[in-house]
Coordinates of C-alpha atoms in Angstrom, one line a residue:
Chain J
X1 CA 82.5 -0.2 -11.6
X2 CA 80.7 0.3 -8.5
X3 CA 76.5 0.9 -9.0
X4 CA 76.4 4.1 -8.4
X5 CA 78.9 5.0 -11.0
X6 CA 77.0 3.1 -13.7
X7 CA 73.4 4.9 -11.8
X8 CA 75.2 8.8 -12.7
X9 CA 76.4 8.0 -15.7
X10 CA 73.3 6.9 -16.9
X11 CA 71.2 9.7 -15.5
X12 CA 73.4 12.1 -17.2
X13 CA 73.3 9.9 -20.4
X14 CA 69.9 10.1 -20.2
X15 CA 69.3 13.5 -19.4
X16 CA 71.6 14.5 -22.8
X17 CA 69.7 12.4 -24.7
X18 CA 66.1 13.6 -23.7
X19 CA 67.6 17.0 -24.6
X20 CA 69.0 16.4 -27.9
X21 CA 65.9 14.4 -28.6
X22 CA 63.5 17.0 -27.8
X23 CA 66.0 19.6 -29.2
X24 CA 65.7 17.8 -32.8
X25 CA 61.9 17.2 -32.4
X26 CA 61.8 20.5 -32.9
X27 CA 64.0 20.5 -35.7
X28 CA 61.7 17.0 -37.1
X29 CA 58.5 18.7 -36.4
X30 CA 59.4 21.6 -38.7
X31 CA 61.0 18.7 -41.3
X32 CA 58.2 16.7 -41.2
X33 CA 55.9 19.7 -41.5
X34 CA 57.4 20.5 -44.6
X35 CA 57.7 17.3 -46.4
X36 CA 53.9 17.1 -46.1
X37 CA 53.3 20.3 -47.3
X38 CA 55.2 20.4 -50.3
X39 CA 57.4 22.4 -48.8
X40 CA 61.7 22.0 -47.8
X41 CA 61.9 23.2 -44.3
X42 CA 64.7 24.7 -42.6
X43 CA 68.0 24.6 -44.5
X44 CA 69.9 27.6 -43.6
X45 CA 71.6 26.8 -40.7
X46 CA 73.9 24.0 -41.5
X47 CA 73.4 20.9 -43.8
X48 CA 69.8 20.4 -43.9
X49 CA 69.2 22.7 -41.2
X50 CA 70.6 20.7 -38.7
X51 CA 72.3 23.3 -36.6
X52 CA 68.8 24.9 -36.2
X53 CA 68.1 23.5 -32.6
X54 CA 71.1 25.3 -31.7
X55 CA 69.8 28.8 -33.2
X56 CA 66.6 28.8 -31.8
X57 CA 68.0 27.9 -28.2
X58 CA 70.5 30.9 -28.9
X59 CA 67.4 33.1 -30.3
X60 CA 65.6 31.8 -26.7
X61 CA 68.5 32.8 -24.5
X62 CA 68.9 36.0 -25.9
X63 CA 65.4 37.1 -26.4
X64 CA 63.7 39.8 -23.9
X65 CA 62.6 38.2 -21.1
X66 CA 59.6 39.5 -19.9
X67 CA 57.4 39.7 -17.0
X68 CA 54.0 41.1 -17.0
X69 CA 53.5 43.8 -13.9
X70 CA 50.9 42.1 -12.1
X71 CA 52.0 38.3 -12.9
X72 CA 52.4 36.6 -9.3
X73 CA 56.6 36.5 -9.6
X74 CA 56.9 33.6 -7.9
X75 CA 54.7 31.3 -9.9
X76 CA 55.5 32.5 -12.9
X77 CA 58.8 30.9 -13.0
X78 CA 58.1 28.2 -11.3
X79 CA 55.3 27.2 -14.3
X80 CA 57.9 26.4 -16.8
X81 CA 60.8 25.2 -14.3
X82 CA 58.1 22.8 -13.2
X83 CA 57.0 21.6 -16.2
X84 CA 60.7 20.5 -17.4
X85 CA 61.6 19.2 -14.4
X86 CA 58.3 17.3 -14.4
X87 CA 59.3 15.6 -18.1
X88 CA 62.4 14.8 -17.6
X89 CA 62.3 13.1 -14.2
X90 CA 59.7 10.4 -15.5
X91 CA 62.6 8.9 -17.8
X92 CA 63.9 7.5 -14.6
X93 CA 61.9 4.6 -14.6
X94 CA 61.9 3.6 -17.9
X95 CA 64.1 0.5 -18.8
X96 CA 65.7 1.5 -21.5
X97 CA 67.6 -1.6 -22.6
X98 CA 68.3 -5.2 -21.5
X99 CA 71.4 -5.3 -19.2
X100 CA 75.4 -4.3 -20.1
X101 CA 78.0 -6.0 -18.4
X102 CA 80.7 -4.3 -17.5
X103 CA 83.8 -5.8 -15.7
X104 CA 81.6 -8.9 -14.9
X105 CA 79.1 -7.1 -13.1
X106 CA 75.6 -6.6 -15.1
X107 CA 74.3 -3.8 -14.5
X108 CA 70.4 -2.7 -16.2
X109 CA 70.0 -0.6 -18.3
X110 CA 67.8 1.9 -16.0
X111 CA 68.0 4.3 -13.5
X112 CA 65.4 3.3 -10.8
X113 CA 63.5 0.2 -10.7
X114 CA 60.9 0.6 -8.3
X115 CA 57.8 -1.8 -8.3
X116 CA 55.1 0.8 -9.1
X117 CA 57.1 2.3 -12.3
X118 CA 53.6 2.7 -14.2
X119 CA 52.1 4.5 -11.2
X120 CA 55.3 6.8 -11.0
X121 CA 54.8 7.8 -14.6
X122 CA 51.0 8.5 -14.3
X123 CA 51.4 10.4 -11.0
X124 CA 54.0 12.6 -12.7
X125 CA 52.6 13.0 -15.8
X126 CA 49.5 14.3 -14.0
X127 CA 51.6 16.8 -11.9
X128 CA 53.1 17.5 -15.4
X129 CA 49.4 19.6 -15.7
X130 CA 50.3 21.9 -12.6
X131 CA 53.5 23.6 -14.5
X132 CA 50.5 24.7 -17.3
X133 CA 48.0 25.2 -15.0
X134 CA 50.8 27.7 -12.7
X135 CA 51.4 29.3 -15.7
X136 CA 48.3 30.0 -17.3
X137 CA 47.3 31.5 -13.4
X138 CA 50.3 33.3 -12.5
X139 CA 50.4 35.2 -15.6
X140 CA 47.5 37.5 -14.9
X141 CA 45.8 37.1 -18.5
X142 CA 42.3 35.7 -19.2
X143 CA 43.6 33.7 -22.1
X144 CA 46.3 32.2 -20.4
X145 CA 44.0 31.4 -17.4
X146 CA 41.1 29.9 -20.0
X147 CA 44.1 27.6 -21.9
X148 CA 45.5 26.8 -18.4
X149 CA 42.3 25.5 -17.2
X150 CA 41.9 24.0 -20.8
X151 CA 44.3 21.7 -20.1
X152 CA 43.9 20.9 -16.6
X153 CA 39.7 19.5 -17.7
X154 CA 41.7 17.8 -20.7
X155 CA 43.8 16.5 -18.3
X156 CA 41.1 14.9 -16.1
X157 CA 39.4 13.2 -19.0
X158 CA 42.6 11.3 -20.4
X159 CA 43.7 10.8 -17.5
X160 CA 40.7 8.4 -16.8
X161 CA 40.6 6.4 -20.5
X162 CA 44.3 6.1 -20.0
X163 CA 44.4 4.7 -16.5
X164 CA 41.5 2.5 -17.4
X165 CA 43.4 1.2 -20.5
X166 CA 46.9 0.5 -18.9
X167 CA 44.7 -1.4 -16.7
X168 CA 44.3 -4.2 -18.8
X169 CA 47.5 -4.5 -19.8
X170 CA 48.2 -4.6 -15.5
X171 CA 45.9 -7.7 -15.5
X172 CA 47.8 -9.4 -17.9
X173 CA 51.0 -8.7 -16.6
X174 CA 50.3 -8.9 -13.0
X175 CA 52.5 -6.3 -11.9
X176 CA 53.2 -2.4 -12.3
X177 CA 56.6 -2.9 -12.8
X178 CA 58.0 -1.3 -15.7
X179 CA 60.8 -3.9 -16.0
X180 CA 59.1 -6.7 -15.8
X181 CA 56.1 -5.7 -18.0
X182 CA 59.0 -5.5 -20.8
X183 CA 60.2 -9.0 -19.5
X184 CA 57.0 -10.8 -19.8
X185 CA 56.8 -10.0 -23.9
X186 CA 60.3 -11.3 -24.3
X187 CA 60.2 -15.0 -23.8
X188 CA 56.6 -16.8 -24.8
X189 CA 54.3 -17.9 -27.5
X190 CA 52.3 -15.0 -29.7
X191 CA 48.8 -16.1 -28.9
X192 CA 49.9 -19.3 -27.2
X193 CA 50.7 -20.2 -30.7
X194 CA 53.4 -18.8 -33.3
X195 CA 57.0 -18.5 -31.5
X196 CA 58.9 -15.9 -32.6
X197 CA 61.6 -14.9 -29.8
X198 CA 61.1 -11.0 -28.4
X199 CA 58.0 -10.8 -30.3
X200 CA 55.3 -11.7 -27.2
X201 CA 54.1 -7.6 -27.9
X202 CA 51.3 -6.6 -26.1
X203 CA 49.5 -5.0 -29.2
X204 CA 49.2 -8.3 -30.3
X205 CA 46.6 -8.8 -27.5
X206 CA 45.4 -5.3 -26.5
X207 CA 45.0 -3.7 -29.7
X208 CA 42.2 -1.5 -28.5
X209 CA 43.9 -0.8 -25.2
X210 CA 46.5 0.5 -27.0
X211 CA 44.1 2.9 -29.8
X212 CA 43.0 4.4 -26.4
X213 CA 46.3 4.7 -24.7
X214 CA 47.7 6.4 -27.9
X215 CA 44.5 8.9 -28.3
X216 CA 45.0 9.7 -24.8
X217 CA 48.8 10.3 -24.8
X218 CA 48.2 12.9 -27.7
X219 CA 45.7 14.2 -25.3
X220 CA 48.3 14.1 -22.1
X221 CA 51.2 15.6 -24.6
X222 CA 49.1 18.5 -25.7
X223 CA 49.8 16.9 -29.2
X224 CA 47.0 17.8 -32.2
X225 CA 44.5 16.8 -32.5
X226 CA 44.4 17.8 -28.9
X227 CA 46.5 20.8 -28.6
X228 CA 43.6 22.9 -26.9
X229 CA 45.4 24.4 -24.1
X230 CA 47.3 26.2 -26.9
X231 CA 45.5 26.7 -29.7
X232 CA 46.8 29.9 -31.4
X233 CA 43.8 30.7 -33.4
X234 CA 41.3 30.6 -30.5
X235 CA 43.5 31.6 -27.1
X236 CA 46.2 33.7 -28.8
X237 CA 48.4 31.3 -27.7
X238 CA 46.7 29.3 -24.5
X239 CA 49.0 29.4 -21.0
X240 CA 51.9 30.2 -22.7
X241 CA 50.7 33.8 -23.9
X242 CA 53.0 36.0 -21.3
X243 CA 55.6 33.6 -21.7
X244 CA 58.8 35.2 -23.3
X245 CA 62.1 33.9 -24.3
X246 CA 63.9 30.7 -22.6
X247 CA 60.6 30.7 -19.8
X248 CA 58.6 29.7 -23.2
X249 CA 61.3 27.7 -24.6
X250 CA 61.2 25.5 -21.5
X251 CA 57.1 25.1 -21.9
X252 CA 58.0 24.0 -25.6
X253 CA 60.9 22.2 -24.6
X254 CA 58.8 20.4 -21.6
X255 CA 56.6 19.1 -24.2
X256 CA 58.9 17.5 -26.7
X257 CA 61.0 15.8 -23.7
X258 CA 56.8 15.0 -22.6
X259 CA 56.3 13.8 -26.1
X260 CA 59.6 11.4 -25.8
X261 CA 58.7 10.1 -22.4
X262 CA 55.1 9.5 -23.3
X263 CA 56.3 7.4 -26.6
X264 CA 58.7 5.7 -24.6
X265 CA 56.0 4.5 -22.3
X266 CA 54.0 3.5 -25.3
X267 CA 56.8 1.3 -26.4
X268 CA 57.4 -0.2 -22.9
X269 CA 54.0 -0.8 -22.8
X270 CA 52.8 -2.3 -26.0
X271 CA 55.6 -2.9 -28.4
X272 CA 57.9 -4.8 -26.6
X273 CA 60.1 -2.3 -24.4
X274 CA 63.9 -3.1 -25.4
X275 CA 62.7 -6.4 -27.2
X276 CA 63.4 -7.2 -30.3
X277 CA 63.3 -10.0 -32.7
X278 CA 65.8 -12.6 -31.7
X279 CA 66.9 -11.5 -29.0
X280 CA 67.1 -14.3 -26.4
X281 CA 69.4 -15.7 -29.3
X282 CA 71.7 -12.6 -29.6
X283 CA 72.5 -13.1 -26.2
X284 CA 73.2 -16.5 -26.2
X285 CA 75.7 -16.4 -29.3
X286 CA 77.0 -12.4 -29.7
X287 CA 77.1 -11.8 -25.9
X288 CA 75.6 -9.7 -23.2
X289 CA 76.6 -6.3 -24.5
X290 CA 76.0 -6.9 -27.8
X291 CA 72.4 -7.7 -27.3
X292 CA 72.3 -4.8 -24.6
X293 CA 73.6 -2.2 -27.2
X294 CA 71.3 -3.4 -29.8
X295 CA 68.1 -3.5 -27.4
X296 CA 69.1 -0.2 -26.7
X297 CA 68.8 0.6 -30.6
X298 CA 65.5 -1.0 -30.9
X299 CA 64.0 0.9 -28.1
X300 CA 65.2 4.0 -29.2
X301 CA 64.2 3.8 -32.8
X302 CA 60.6 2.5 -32.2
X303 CA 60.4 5.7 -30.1
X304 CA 61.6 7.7 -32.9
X305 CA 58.9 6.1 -34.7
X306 CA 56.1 6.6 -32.3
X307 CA 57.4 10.7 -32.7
X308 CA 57.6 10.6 -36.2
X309 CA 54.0 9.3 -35.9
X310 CA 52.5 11.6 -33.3
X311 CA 54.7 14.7 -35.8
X312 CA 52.5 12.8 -39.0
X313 CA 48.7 12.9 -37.2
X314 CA 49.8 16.8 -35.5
X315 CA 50.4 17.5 -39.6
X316 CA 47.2 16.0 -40.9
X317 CA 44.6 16.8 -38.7
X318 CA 42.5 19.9 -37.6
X319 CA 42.2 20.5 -34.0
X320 CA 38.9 19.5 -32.2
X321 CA 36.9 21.2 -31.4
X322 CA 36.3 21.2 -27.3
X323 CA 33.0 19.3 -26.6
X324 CA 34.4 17.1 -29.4
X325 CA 37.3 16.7 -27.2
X326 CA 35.2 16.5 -24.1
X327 CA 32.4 13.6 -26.0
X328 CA 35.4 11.8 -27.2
X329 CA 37.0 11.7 -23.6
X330 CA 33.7 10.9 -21.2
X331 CA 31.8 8.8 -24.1
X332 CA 34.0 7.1 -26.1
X333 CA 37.3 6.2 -24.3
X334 CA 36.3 5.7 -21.0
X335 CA 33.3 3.1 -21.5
X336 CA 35.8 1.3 -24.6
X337 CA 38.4 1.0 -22.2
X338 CA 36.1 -0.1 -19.6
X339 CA 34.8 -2.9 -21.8
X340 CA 38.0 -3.7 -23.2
X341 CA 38.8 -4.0 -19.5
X342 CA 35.4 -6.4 -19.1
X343 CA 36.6 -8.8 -21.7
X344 CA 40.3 -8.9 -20.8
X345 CA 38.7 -10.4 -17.0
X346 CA 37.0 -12.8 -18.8
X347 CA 39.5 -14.1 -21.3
X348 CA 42.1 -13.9 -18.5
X349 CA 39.7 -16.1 -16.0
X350 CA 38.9 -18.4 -18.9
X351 CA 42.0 -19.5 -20.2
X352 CA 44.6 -18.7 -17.3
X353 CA 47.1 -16.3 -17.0
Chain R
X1 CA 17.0 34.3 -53.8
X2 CA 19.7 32.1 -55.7
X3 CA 23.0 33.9 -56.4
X4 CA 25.6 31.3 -57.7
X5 CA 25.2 27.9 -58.1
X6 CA 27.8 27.1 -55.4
X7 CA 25.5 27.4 -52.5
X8 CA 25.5 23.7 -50.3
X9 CA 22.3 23.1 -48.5
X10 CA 23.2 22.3 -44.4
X11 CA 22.0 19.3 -43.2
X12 CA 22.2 17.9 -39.5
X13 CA 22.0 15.1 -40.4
X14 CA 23.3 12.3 -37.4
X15 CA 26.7 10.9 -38.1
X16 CA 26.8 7.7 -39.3
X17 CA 29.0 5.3 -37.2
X18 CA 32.3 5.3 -39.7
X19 CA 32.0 9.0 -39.1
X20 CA 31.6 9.0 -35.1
X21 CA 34.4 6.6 -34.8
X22 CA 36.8 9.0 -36.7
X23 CA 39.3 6.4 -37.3
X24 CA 38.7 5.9 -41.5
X25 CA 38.8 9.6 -42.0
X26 CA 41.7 10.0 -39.9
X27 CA 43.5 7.3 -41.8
X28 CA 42.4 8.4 -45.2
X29 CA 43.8 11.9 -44.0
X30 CA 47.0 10.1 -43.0
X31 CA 47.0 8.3 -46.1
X32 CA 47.3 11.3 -48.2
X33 CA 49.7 13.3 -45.9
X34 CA 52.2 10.5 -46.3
X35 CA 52.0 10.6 -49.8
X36 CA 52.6 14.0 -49.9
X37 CA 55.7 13.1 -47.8
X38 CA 56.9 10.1 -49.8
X39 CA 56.6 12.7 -53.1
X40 CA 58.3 15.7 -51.6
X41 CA 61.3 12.9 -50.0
X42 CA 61.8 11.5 -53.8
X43 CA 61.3 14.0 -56.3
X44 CA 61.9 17.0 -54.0
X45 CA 59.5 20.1 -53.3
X46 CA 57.1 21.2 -56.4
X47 CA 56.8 24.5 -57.0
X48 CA 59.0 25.7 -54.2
X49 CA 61.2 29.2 -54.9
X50 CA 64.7 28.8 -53.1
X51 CA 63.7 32.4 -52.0
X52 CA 66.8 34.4 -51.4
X53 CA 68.6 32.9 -54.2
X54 CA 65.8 32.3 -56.4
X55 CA 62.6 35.5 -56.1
X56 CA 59.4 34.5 -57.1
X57 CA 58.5 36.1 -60.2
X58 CA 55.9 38.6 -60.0
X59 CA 52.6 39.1 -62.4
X60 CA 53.2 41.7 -65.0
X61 CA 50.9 43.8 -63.6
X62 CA 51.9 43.8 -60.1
X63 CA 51.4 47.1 -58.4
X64 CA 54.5 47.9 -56.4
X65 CA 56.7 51.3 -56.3
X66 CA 55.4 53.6 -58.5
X67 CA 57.4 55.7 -61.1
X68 CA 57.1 59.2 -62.5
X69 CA 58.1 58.6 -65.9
X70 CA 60.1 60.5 -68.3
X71 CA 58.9 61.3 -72.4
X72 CA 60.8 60.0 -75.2
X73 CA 63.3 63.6 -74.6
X74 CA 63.7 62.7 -71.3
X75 CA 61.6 65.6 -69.9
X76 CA 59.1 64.9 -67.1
X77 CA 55.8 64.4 -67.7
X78 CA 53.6 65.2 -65.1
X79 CA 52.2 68.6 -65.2
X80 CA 50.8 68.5 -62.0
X81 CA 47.0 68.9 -62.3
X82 CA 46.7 66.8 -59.2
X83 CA 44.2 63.9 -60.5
X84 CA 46.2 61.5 -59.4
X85 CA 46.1 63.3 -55.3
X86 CA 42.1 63.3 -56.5
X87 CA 41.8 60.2 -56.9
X88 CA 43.9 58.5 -54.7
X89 CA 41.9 57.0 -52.4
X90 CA 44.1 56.9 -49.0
X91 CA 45.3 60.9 -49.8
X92 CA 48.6 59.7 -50.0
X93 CA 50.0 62.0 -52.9
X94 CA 50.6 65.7 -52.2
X95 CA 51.9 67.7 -54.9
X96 CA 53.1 71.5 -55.1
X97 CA 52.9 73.1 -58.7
X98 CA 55.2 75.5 -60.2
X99 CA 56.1 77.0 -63.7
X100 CA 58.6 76.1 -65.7
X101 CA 61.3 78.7 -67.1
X102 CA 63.0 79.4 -70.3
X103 CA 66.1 77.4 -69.1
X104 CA 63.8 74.4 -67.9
X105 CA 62.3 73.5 -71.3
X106 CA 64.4 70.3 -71.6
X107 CA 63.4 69.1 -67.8
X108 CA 59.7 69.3 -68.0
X109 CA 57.1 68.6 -71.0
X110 CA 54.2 71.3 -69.7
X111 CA 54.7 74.9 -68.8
X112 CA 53.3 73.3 -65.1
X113 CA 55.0 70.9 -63.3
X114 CA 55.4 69.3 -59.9
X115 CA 58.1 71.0 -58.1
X116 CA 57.3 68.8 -55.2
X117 CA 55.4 65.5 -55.3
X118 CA 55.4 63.2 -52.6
X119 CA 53.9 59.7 -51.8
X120 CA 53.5 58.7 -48.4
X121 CA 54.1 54.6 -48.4
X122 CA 52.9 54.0 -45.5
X123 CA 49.1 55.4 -46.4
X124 CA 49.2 54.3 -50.2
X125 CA 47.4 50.7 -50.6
X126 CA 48.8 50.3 -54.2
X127 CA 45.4 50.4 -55.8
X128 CA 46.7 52.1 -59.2
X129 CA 43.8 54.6 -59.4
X130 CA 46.2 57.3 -59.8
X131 CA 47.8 55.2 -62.5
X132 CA 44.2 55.0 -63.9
X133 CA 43.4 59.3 -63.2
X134 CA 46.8 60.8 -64.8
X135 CA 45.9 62.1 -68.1
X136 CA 49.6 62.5 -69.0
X137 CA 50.4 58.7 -68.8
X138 CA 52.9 60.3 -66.4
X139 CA 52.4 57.9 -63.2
X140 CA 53.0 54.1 -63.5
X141 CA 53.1 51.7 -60.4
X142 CA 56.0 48.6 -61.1
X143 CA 56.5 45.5 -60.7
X144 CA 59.1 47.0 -57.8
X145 CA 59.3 46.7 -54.3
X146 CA 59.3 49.3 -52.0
X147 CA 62.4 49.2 -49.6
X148 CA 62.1 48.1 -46.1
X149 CA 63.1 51.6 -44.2
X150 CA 63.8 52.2 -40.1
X151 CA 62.1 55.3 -39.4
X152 CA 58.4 56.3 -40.6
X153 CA 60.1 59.8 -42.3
X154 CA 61.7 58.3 -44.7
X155 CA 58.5 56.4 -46.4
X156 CA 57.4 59.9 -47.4
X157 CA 59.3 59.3 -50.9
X158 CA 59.8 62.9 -52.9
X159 CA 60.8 63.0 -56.6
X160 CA 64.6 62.0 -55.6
X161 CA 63.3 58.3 -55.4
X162 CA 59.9 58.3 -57.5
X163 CA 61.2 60.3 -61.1
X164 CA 62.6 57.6 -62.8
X165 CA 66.5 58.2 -64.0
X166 CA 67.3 59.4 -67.2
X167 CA 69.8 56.0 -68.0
X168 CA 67.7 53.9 -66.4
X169 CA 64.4 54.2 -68.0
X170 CA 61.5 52.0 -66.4
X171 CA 60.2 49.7 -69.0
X172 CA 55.9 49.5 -67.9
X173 CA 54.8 49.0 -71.8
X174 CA 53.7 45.7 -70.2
X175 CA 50.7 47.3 -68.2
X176 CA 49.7 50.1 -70.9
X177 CA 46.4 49.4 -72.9
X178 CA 47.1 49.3 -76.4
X179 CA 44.9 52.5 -76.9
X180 CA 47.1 54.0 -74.8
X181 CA 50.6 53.1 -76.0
X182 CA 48.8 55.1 -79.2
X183 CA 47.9 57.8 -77.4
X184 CA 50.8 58.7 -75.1
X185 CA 53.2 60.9 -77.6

């Protein structure tokens, strides 16, 4: 099999899978919402619900699709289209397991490996905003405009903290690379110290980088606490208020396959990538594919994990309030991950790389 | 002035720095979330009604679609004095008396009676004070839902749907004072 072969198949792959997964978020969230509240969730449509993503996609398709009169036409599409498109072209760049060989060829296990991977991701996560912000303007509402702008100011001051805190973990590694930030916590000693093979994590030595990286991935997804763009009880329903059948389903869509992406960073990032426990070993006794399919498996699940756990915080806390937010943002985030950023230097310069 | 001793005093006080970092409260929160989780995941939902199989039983003295009830001889008791239209405070009853004839002795109780009485549904906020006004312990609301209809006319319901039906007699012993199961003959 030629590259490019292997490249389309695992774009489309990829772009199924950030559908279904975003398609059963929404079937999780409403799980996971339940199960907290004492409740059992939806359980009509199939066996334990599970055939509800399909409903509410058919409910979406076949719901009124409205325009407001004086929304700028245009725009107003484009808001939605952009946001989508915006979530699901960052999976690109994400290594999403080791290698597979195939016909004695190894091929990896992503779709484009560029050097500045972690730029890419930021750059489109922030463009990400303009699909809102597009919205919330083109829909000729006051709410929609005030949640629209919401998010863009929210925007800015994650942005920052979250730039500032990947930057630490880019000192250490010594490259933006997505690939070979995963490579680097394969092979090595934890701490110089314990070997454990595919354990070398990053949380294990940026523990704070990654508290600030998390809060401000909740804050880039939109996710509670930090879902002020579209708080129902305060902006009827933020940027998305005009927004009517599949035009909202692809804002709510955009932000589960947002939610994925972003927890798929997290893992790249911190916990390993496609590592996992033993895997330098798997490859040498089971085989190439073996270990490709199963790093595959570990990457997935800790990104069903990191879901689960952004689904668990959205169901126990109340949203912020927005100078919270703001205080939070400017005071807290920005000068810890500027410090953490300080003393990473300085360990980095004192004992070597 | 002190009304209840509920009241909490506000203070402003400055956060201490477990509260300005968030983290243990947020944990504490997570903490308890989860074991809701874990306890709904193994023993299943408390005090959850499967609703369309299983309806939620409602309090005995529920008010819900009223009933013009019947006497012991089947006749109907309401003799249309028009307390009830008195005091009903959304004007949602309207009544028109008539007299009864010879012939109609076994229909109605009084010489009077309501030849039309009407509730409009969509004004009436269920508050049972024409339950508590009729003097003839003719008016009951139930334990009953009123139907979900398409059109606003037909939440006007006449005597077709409020008289109750000869075989099947409402039971509402449950909300009559003892002093007036006594009373009503």
């Amino acid at each position: 099999m030629d590259l490019i072969t292997f490249k389309l198949i695992l774009v489309l792959a990829l772009f199924l899978l950030s559908l279904t997964i975003a398609a059963y978020s929404t079937w999780a969230e409403r799980k996971v919402a339940s199960i907290m509240q004492d409740r059992i969730g939806p359980n009509r449509a199939g066996p334990f619900g599970l055939l509800q993503p399909l409903a509410d996609g058919g409910k979406f398709f076949f719901k009124e699709d409205f325009t407001p009169a004086n929304a700028e036409k245009f725009l107003f599409v484009l808001g939605p289209a952009l946001v989508m498109f915006i979530s699901l072209i960052t999976g690109a760049v994400i290594p999403w397991g080791k290698s597979l060989n195939i016909g004695g060829t190894s091929f990896d296990l992503q779709v484009a490996n560029i050097d500045v991977g972690v730029l890419f991701i930021i750059g489109m996560a922030s463009i990400g905003v303009y699909g809102i912000m597009i919205g919330g303007w083109a829909s000729n509402n006051k709410y929609s405009l005030l949640g629209a702008i919401r998010a863009s100011s929210q925007m800015i001051s994650y942005e920052l903290a979250m730039g500032l805190a990947l930057l630490s973990i880019i000192m250490m590694t010594g490259s933006l690379d997505l690939k070979v930030i995963t490579e680097t916590q394969t092979a090595g000693k934890l701490w110089g110290l314990i070997h454990i093979d595919g354990m070398n994590w990053n949380i294990f030595y940026q523990p704070l980088a990654f508290l600030i990286f998390f809060v401000s991935a909740l804050a880039e997804t939109n996710r509670h606490p930090f879902d002020l763009p579209e708080c129902e009880s305060e902006l009827v329903t933020g940027y998305s208020t005009e927004y009517s059948s599949m035009k909202l389903g692809l804002y709510m869509f955009g932000e589960y396959v947002n939610m994925f992406i972003s927890n798929a960073f997290i893992v790249v990032l911190f916990f390993g990538g496609y590592n996992y426990p033993g895997i330098e070993w798997v490859t040498q006794h089971w085989g190439e594919n073996t270990a490709g399919i199963l790093s595959v498996v570990a990457f997935l699940s800790k990104t069903v994990i990191g879901i689960l756990i952004f689904m668990w915080i959205r169901w126990t806390l109340p949203r912020f309030r927005y100078d919270q937010l703001m205080h939070l943002g400017w005071k807290t985030l920005i000068p810890l991950a500027l410090v953490n950023l300080v003393i990473t230097g300085a360990v980095i310069l004192a004992f070597g790389s | 002035m002190k009304l209840t001793n509920r009241s909490k005093v506000v203070s402003n006080k400055e956060m201490t720095l477990a509260e300005k970092i968030y983290l243990p409260a947020v944990f504490k929160g997570m903490g308890i979330t989860f074991k809701h989780a874990v306890r709904t995941v193994i023993k299943g939902a408390p005090s959850v009604y499967a609703y369309p199989e299983v309806q939620k039983p409602r309090a005995k003295v529920w008010r819900g679609h009223h009933v013009l009830k019947r006497d012991e001889e089947g006749r109907e008791r309401c003799t249309a004095c028009g307390l009830c239209a008195v005091a009903c405070p959304a004007e949602a009853i309207t009544m028109t008396a008539a007299e009864r004839t010879k012939e109609e002795k076994g229909l109605y109780r009084e010489e009077k009676y309501a030849s039309v009485y009407e509730i409009n549904m969509l004004r009436c906020i269920f508050c049972g004070m024409c339950e508590e006004a009729c003097p003839k312990s003719a008016i009951y609301l139930t334990d009953r839902l009123v139907d979900v209809e398409t059109n606003r006319g037909s939440f006007i319901y006449g005597k077709d749907k409020l008289v109750e039906k000869i075989n099947e007699r409402i039971d509402i012993t449950a909300r009559q004072s003892e002093k007036q199961k006594n009373a009503v003959k």
